[in-house]
mmCIF file of C-alpha atoms in Angstrom:
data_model
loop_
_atom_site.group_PDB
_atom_site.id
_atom_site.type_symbol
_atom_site.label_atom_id
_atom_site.label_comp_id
_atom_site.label_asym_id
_atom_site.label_seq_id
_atom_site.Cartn_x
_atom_site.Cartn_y
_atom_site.Cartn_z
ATOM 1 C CA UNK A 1 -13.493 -23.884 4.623
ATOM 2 C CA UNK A 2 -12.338 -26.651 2.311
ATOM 3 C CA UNK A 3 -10.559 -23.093 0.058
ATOM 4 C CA UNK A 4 -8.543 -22.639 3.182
ATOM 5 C CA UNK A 5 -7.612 -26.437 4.440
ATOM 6 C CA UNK A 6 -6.498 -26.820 0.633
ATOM 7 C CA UNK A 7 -4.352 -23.492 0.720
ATOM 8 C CA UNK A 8 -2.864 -24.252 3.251
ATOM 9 C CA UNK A 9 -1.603 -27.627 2.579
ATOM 10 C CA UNK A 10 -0.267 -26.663 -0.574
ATOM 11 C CA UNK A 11 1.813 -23.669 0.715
ATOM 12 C CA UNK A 12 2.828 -26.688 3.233
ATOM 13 C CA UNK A 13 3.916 -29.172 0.701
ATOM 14 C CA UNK A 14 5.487 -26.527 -1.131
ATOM 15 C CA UNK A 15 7.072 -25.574 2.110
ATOM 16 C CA UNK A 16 8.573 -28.498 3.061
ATOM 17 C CA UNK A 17 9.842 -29.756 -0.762
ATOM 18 C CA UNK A 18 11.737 -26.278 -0.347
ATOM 19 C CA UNK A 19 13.198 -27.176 2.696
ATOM 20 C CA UNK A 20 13.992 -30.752 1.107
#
């Protein structure tokens, strides 16, 4: 639950600072 909400944001933050 929470383990999967929180993985996923980081792989989007680290996503999008990639992109940036």
């Amino acid at each position: 639950n929470i383990s999967v909400a929180g993985l996923m944001c980081c792989v989007f933050c680290i996503f999008t600072v990639f992109i940036a």
